[in-house]
mmCIF file of C-alpha atoms in Angstrom:
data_model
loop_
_atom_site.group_PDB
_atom_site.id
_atom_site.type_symbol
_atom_site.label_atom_id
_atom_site.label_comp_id
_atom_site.label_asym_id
_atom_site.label_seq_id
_atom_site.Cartn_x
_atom_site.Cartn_y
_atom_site.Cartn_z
ATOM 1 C CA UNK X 1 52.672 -24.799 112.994
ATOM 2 C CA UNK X 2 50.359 -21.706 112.364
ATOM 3 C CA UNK X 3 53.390 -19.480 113.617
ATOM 4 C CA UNK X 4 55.841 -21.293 111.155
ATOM 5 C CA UNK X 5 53.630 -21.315 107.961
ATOM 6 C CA UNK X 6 53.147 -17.186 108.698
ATOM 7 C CA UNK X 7 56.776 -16.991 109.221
ATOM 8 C CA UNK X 8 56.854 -18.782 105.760
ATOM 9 C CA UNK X 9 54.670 -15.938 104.038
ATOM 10 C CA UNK X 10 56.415 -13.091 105.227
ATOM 11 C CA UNK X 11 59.708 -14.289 104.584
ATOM 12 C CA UNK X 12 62.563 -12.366 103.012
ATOM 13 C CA UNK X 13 64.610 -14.714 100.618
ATOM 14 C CA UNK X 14 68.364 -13.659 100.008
ATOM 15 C CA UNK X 15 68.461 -15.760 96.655
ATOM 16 C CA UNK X 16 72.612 -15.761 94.606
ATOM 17 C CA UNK X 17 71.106 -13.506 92.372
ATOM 18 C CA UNK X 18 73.056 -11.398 89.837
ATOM 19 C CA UNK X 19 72.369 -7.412 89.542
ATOM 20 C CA UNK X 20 73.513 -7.917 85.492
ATOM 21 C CA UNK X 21 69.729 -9.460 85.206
ATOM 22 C CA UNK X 22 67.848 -6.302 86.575
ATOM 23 C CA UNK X 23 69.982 -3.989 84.164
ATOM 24 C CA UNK X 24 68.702 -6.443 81.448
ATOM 25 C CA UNK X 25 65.455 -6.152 82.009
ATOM 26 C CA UNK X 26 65.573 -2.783 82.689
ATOM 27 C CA UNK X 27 67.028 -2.440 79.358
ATOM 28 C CA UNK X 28 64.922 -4.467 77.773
ATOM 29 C CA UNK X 29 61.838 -2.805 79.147
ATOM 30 C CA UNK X 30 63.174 0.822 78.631
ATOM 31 C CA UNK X 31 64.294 0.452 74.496
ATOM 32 C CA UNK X 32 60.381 -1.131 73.880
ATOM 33 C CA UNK X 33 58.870 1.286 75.518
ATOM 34 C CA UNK X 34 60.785 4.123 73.608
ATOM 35 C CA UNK X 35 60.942 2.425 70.607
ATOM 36 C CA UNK X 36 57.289 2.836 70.397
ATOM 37 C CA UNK X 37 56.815 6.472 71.649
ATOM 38 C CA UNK X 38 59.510 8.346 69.672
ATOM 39 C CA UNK X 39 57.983 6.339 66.352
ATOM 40 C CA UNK X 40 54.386 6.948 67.533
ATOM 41 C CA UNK X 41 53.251 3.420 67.779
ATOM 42 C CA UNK X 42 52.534 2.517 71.352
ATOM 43 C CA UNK X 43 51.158 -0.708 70.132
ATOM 44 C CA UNK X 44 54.898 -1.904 69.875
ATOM 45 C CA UNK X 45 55.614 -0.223 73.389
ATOM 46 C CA UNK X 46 52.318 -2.787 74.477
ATOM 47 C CA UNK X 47 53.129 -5.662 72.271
ATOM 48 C CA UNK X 48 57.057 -5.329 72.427
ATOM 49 C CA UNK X 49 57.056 -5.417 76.505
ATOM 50 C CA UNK X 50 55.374 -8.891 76.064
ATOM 51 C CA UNK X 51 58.128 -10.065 73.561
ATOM 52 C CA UNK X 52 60.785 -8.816 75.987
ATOM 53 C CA UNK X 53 59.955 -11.591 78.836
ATOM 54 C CA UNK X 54 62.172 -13.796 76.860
ATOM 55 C CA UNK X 55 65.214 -12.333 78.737
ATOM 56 C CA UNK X 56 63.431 -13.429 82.089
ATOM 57 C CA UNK X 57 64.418 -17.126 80.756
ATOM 58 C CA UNK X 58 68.218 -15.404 80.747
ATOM 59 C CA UNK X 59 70.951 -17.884 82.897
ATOM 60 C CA UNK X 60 74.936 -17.877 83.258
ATOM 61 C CA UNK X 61 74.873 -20.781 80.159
ATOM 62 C CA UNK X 62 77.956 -20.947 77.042
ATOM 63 C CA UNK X 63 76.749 -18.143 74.571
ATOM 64 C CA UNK X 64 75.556 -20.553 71.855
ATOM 65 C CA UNK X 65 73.561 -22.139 74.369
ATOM 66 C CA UNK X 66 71.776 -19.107 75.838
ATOM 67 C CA UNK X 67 71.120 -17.893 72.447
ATOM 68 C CA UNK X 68 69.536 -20.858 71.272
ATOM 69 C CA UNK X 69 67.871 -21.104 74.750
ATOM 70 C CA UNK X 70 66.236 -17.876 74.104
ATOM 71 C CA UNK X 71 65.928 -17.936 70.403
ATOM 72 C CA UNK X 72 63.368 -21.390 71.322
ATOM 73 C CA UNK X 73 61.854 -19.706 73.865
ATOM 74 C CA UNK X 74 61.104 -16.493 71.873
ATOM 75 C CA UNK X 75 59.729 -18.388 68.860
ATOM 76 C CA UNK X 76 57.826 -19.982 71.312
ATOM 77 C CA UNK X 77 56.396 -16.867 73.217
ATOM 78 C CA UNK X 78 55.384 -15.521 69.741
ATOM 79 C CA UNK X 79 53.973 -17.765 68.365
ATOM 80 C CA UNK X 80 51.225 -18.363 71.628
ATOM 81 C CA UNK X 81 50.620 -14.928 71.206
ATOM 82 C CA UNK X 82 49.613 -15.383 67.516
ATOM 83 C CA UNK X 83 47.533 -18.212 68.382
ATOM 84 C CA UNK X 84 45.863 -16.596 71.130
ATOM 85 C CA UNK X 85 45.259 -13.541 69.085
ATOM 86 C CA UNK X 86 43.867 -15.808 65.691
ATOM 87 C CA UNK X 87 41.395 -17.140 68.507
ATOM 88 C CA UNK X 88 39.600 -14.085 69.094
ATOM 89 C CA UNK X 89 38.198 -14.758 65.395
ATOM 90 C CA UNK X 90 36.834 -18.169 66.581
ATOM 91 C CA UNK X 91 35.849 -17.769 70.471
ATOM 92 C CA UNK X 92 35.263 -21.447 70.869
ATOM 93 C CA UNK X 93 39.039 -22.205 69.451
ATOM 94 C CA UNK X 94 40.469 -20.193 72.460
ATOM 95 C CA UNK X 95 40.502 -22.760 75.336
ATOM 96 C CA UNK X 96 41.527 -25.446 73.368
ATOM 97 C CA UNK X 97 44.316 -23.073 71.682
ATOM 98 C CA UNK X 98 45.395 -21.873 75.559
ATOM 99 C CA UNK X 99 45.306 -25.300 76.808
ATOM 100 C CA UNK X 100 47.977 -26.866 73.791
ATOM 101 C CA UNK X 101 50.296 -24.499 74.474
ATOM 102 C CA UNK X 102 50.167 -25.144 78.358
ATOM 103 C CA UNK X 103 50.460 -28.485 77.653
ATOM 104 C CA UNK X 104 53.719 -28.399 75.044
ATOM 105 C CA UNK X 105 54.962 -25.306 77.403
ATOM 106 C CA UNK X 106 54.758 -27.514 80.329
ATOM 107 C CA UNK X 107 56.153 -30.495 78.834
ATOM 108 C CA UNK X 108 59.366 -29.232 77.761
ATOM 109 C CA UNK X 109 60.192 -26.560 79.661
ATOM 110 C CA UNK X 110 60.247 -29.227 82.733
ATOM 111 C CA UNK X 111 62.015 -31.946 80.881
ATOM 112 C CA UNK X 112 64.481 -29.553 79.593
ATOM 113 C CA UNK X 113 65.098 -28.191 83.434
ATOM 114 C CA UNK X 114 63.452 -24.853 82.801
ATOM 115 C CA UNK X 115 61.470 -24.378 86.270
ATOM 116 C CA UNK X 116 61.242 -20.795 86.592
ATOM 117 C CA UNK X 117 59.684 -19.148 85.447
ATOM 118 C CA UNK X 118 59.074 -22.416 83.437
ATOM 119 C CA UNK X 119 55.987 -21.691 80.722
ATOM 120 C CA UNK X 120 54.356 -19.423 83.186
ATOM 121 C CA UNK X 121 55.605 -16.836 80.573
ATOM 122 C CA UNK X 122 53.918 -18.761 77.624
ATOM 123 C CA UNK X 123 50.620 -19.130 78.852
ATOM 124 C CA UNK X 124 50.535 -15.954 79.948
ATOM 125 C CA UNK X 125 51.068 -14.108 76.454
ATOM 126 C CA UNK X 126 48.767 -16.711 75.136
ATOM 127 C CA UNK X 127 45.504 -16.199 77.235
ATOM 128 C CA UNK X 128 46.648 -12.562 76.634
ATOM 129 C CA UNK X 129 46.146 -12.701 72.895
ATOM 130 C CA UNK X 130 42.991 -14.546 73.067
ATOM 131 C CA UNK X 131 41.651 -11.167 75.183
ATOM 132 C CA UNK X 132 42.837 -9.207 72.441
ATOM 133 C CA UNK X 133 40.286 -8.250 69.684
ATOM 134 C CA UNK X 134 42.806 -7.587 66.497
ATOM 135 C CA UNK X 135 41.283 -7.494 63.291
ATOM 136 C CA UNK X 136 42.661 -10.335 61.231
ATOM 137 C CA UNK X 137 44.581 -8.419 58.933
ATOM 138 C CA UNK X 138 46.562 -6.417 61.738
ATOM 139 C CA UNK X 139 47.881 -9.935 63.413
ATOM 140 C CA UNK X 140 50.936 -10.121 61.466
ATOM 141 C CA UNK X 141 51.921 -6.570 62.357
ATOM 142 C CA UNK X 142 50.623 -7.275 66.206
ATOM 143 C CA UNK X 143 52.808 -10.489 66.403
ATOM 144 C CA UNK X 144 55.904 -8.043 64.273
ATOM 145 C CA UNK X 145 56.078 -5.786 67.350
ATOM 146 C CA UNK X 146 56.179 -8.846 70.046
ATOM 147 C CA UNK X 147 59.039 -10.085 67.878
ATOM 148 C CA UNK X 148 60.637 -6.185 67.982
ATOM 149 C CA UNK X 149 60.496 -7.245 72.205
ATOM 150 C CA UNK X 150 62.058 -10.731 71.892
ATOM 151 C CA UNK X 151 65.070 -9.456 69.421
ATOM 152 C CA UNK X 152 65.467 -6.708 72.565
ATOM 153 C CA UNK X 153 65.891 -9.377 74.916
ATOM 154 C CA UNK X 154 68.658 -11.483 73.148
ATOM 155 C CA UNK X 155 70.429 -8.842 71.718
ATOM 156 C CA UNK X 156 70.451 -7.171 75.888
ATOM 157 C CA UNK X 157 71.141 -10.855 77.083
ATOM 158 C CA UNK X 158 74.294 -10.954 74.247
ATOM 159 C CA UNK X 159 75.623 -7.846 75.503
ATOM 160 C CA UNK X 160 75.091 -9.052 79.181
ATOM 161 C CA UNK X 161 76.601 -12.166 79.294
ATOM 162 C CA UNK X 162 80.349 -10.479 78.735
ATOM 163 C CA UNK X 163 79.374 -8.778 81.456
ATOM 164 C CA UNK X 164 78.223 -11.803 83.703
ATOM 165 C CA UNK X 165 81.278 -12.487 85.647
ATOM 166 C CA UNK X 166 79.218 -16.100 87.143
ATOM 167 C CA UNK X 167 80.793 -18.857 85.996
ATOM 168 C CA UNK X 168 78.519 -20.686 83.014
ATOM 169 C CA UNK X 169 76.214 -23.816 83.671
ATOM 170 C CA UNK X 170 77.314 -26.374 81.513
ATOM 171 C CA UNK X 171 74.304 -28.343 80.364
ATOM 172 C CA UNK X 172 74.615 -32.121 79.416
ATOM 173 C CA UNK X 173 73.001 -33.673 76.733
ATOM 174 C CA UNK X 174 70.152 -36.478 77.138
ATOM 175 C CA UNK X 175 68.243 -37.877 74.454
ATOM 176 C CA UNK X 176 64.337 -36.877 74.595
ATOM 177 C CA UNK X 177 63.405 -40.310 76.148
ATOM 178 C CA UNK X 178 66.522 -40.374 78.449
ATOM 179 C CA UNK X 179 64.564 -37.581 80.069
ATOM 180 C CA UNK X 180 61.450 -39.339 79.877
ATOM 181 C CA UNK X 181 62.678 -42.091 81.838
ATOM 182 C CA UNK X 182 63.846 -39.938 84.467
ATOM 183 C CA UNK X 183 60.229 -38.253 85.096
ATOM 184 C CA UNK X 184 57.991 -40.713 83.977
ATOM 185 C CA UNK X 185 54.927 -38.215 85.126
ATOM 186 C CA UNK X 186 55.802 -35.010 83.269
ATOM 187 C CA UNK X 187 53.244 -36.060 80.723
ATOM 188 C CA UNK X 188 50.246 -36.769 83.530
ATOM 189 C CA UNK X 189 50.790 -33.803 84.818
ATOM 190 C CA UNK X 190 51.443 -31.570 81.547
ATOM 191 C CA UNK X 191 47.915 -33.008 80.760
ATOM 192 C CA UNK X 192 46.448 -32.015 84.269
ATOM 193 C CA UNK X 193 47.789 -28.767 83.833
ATOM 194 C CA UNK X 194 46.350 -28.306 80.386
ATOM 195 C CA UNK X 195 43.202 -28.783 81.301
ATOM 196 C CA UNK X 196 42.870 -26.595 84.535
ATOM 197 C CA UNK X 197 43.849 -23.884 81.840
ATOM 198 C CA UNK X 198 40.879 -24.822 79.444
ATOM 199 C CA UNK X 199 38.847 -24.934 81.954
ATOM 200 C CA UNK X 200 40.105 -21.551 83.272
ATOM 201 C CA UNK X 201 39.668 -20.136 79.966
ATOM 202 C CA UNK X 202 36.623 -20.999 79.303
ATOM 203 C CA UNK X 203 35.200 -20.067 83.088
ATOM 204 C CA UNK X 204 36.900 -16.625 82.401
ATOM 205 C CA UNK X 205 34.948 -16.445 79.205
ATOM 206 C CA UNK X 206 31.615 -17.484 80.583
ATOM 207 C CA UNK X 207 32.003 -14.683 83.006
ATOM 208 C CA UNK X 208 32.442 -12.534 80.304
ATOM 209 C CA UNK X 209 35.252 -10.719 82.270
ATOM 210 C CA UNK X 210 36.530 -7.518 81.100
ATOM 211 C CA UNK X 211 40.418 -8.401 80.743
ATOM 212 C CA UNK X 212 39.673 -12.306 81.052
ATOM 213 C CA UNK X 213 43.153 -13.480 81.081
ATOM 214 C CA UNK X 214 43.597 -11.924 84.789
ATOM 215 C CA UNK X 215 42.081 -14.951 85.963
ATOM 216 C CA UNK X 216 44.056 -17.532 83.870
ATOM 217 C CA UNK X 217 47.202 -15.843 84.382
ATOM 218 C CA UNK X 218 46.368 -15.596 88.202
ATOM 219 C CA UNK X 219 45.682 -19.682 87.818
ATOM 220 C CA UNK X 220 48.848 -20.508 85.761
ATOM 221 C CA UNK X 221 51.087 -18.241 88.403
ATOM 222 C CA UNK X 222 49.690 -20.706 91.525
ATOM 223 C CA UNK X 223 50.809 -23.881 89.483
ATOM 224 C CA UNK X 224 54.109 -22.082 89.396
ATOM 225 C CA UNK X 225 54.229 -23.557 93.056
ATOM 226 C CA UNK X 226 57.084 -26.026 93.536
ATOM 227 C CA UNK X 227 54.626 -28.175 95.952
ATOM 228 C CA UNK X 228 51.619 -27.853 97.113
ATOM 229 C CA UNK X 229 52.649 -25.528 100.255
ATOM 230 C CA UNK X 230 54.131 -23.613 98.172
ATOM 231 C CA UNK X 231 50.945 -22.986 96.268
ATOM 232 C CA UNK X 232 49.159 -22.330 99.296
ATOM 233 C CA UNK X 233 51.852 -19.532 99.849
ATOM 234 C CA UNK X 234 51.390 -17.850 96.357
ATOM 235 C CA UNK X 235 47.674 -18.467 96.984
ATOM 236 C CA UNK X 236 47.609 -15.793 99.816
ATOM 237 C CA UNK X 237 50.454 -14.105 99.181
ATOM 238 C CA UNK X 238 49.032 -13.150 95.245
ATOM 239 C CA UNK X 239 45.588 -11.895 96.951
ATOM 240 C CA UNK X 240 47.047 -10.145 99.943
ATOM 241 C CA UNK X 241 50.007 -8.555 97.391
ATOM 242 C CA UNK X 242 46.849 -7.346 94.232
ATOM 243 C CA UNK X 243 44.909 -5.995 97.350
ATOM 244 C CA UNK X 244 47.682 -3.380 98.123
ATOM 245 C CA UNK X 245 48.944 -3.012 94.489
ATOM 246 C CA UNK X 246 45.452 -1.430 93.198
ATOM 247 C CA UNK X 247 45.671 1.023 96.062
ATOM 248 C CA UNK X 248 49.398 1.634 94.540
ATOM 249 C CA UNK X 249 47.632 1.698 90.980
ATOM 250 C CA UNK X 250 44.897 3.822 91.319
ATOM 251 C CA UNK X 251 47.479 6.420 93.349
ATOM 252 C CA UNK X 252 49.509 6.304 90.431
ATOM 253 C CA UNK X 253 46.727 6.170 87.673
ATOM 254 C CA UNK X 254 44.957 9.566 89.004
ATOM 255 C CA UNK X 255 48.468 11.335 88.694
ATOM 256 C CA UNK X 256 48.721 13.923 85.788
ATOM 257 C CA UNK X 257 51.255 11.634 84.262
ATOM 258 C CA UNK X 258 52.631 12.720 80.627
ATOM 259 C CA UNK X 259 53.319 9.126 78.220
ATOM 260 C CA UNK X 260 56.996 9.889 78.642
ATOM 261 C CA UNK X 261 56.812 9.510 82.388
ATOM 262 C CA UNK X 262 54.082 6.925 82.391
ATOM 263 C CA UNK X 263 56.752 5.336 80.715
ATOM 264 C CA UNK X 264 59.669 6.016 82.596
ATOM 265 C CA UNK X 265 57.308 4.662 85.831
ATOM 266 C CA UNK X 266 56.799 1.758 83.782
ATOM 267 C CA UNK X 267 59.996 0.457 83.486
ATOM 268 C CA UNK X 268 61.051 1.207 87.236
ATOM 269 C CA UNK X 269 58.208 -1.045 88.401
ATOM 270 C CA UNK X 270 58.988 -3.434 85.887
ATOM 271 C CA UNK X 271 62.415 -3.365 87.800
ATOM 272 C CA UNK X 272 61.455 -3.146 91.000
ATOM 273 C CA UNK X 273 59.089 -6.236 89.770
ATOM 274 C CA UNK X 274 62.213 -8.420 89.228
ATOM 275 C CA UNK X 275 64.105 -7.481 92.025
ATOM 276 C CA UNK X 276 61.275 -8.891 94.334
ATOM 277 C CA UNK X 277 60.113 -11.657 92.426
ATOM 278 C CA UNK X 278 62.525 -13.976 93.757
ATOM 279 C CA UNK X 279 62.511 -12.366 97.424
ATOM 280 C CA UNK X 280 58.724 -12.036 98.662
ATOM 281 C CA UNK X 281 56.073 -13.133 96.144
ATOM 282 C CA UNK X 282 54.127 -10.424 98.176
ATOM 283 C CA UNK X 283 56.010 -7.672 97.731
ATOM 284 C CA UNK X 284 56.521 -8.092 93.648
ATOM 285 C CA UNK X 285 52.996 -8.267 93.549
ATOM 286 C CA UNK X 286 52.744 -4.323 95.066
ATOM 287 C CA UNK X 287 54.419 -3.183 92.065
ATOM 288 C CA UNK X 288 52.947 -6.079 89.316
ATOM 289 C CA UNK X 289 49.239 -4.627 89.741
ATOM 290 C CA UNK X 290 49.944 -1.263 88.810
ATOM 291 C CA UNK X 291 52.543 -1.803 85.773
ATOM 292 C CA UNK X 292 49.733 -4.317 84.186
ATOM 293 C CA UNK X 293 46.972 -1.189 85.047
ATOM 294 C CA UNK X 294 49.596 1.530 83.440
ATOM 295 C CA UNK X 295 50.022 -0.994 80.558
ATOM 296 C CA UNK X 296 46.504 -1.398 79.857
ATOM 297 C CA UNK X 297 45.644 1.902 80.117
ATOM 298 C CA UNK X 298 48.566 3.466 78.582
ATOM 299 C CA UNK X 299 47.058 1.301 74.477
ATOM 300 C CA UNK X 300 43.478 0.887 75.262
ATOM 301 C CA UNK X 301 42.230 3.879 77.614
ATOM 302 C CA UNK X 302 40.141 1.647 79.390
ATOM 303 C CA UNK X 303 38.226 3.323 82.469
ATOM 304 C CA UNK X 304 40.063 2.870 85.699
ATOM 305 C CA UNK X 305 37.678 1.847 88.307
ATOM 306 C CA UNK X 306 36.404 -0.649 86.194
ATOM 307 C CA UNK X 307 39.710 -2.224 85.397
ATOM 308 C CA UNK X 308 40.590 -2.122 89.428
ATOM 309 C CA UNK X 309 37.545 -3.651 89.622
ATOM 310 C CA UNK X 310 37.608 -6.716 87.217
ATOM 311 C CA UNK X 311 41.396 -7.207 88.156
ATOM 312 C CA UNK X 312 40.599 -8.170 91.562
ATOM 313 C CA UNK X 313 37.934 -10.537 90.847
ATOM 314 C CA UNK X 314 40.172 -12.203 88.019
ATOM 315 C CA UNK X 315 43.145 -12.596 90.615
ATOM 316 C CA UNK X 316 41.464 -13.897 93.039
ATOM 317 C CA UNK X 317 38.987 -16.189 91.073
ATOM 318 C CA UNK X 318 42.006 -17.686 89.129
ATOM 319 C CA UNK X 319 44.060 -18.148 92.716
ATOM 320 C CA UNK X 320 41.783 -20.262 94.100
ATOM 321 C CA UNK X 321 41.231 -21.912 91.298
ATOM 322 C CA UNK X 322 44.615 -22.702 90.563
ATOM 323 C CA UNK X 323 45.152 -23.984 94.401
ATOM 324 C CA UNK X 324 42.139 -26.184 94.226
ATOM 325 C CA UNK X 325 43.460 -27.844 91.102
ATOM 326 C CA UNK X 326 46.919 -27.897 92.574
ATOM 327 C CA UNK X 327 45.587 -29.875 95.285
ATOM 328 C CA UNK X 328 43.612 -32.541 92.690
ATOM 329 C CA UNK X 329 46.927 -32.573 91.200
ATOM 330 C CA UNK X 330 49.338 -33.344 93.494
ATOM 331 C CA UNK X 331 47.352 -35.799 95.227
ATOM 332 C CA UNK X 332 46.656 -37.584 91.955
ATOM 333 C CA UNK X 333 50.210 -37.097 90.974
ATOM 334 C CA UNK X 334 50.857 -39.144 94.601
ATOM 335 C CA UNK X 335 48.475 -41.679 93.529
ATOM 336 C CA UNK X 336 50.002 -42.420 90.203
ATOM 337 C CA UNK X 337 53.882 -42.527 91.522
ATOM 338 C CA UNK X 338 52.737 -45.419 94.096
ATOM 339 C CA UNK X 339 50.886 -47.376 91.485
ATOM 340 C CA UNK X 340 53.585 -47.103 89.009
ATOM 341 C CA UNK X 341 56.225 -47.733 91.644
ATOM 342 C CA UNK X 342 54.258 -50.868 92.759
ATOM 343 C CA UNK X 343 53.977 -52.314 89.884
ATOM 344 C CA UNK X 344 57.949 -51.426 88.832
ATOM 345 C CA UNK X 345 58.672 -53.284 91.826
ATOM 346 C CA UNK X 346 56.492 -56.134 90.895
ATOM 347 C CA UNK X 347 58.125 -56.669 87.348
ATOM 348 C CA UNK X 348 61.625 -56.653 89.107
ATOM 349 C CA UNK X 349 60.218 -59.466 91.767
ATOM 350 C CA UNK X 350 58.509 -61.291 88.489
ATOM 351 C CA UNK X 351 61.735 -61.580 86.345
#
């Protein structure tokens, strides 16, 4: 059993993946990065590469679909962001803020059959906004320059799917409660979810963490976790991966990098990022670590050690916080299947 679950960890997945979704994001990644240096705003480079993780929602779908797929899902990601960011002007709004959009994020995105990276993405640039201090005036312009990412990612995912030689996945159409009726416990657990964020936030917060959102991001990535082994995999494997990436980071943070090839080493990790994601959780994390550091440091010119530092404890706070509310989960998940099974049964022996 011990030998199998290690087995588990260390395995090398060989998912159908398409190479046309690494160029994308490489693309993607690349033009916002650019965009800000040659125009001197590296708040768009910083802002921008958060806007561009709409194309990581990109799938072989009928063009209208896809862009109305990742129009939605772009609104969406902007929109957190702005609420996260108007937060910061009212700290006590900033769990509750998190915690809506986990719950909306989580409620739709698994009705509507969007499991991965499902509203991992959503929380993420939420909790990120509400660790951003932006005066209230600059918020518009702040949320303009994640909007310059997100039009990067469907005009690259436009381009791309002529390119896409997979054949599309036709998606039929339920009604809302059609859905519903098919996972009756998408709301329980959207509501579950929810509140491990809030109370992530808010335990982030308390600790007055530099970089906060490290730990709810860390949390939100664990409930990623198709079931609860799974967790328990992502659990160890997101420790064991941030351990090695901050010895990659602070390598690659003491090198007399220029911002041109800061930025250029940006975008191949981002790469190199996606290309492991979906093969060993492990591995992407090697390369995940130092792109955050580089990003951080690259708009804020924070000091290194104590980034490295902070990181680490956020990580691994947030993992095993996010497996020990997996775990409440999922059992009462269990719980509430067999009660509403029993009495389902019971109506259909009463009639």
């Amino acid at each position: 059993m011990e030998r199998s679950f290690f087995r588990e960890l260390i395995h090398y997945n060989q998912p159908k993946d398409s190479y046309i979704r690494l160029i994308g994001a490489g693309l993607c990644m690349i033009s916002v990065l650019f965009t800000g240096y040659f125009t001197h705003q590296l708040a768009i480079a910083s802002f921008g590469s958060l806007g561009i993780f709409t194309f990581l929602y990109y799938q072989p779908l009928p063009l209208k679909q896809l862009l109305l797929r990742l129009s939605l899902i772009g609104i969406f990601l902007t929109v957190g962001n702005f609420v996260g960011m108007l937060s910061t002007h009212w700290h006590w709004t900033a769990p509750l803020f998190v915690a809506l959009v986990g719950l909306i994020g989580r409620f739709f995105f698994r009705l509507y059959g969007i499991a991965k990276p499902g509203a991992f993405f959503i929380v993420m640039v939420s909790a990120m906004g509400a660790s951003t201090q932006i005066p209230l005036p600059k918020i518009p312009v702040m949320s303009f320059y994640f909007l310059i990412g997100v039009c990067f990612a469907i005009f690259f995912a436009t381009l791309l799917h002529f390119f896409d030689k997979r054949t599309p996945q036709i998606e039929v159409k339920r009604s809302l409660k059609e859905r519903l009726n098919d996972d009756p416990s998408v709301l329980i657990d959207s509501l579950f979810y929810s509140c491990v964020l809030f109370f992530a936030v808010y335990l982030s917060m308390g600790l007055q963490l530099k970089n906060p959102y490290w730990l709810v991001v860390s949390c939100a990535a664990i409930l990623q976790g198709d079931n609860l082994r799974a967790m328990l995999h992502r659990n160890i494997q997101r420790i064991f991966g941030t351990l090695v990436g901050l010895v990659i980071a602070a390598g690659l943070l003491n090198l007399p990098l220029t911002v041109f090839e800061t930025l250029l080493v940006i975008t191949a990790l981002f790469v190199t990022v996606e290309f492991f994601i979906k093969r060993n959780y492990a591995i992407a994390q090697f390369f995940t670590t130092p792109m955050s550091l580089m990003l951080s440091m690259l708009v804020r010119q924070q000091y290194l050690y104590s980034l490295i530092q902070y990181r680490f404890l956020g990580i691994v706070l947030g993992s095993l916080l996010g497996f020990g509310a997996a775990w409440i989960m999922t059992t009462g998940l269990k719980f509430y299947n067999q009660k509403f099974d029993l009495h389902e049964n019971f109506d259909k022996e009463t009639e």
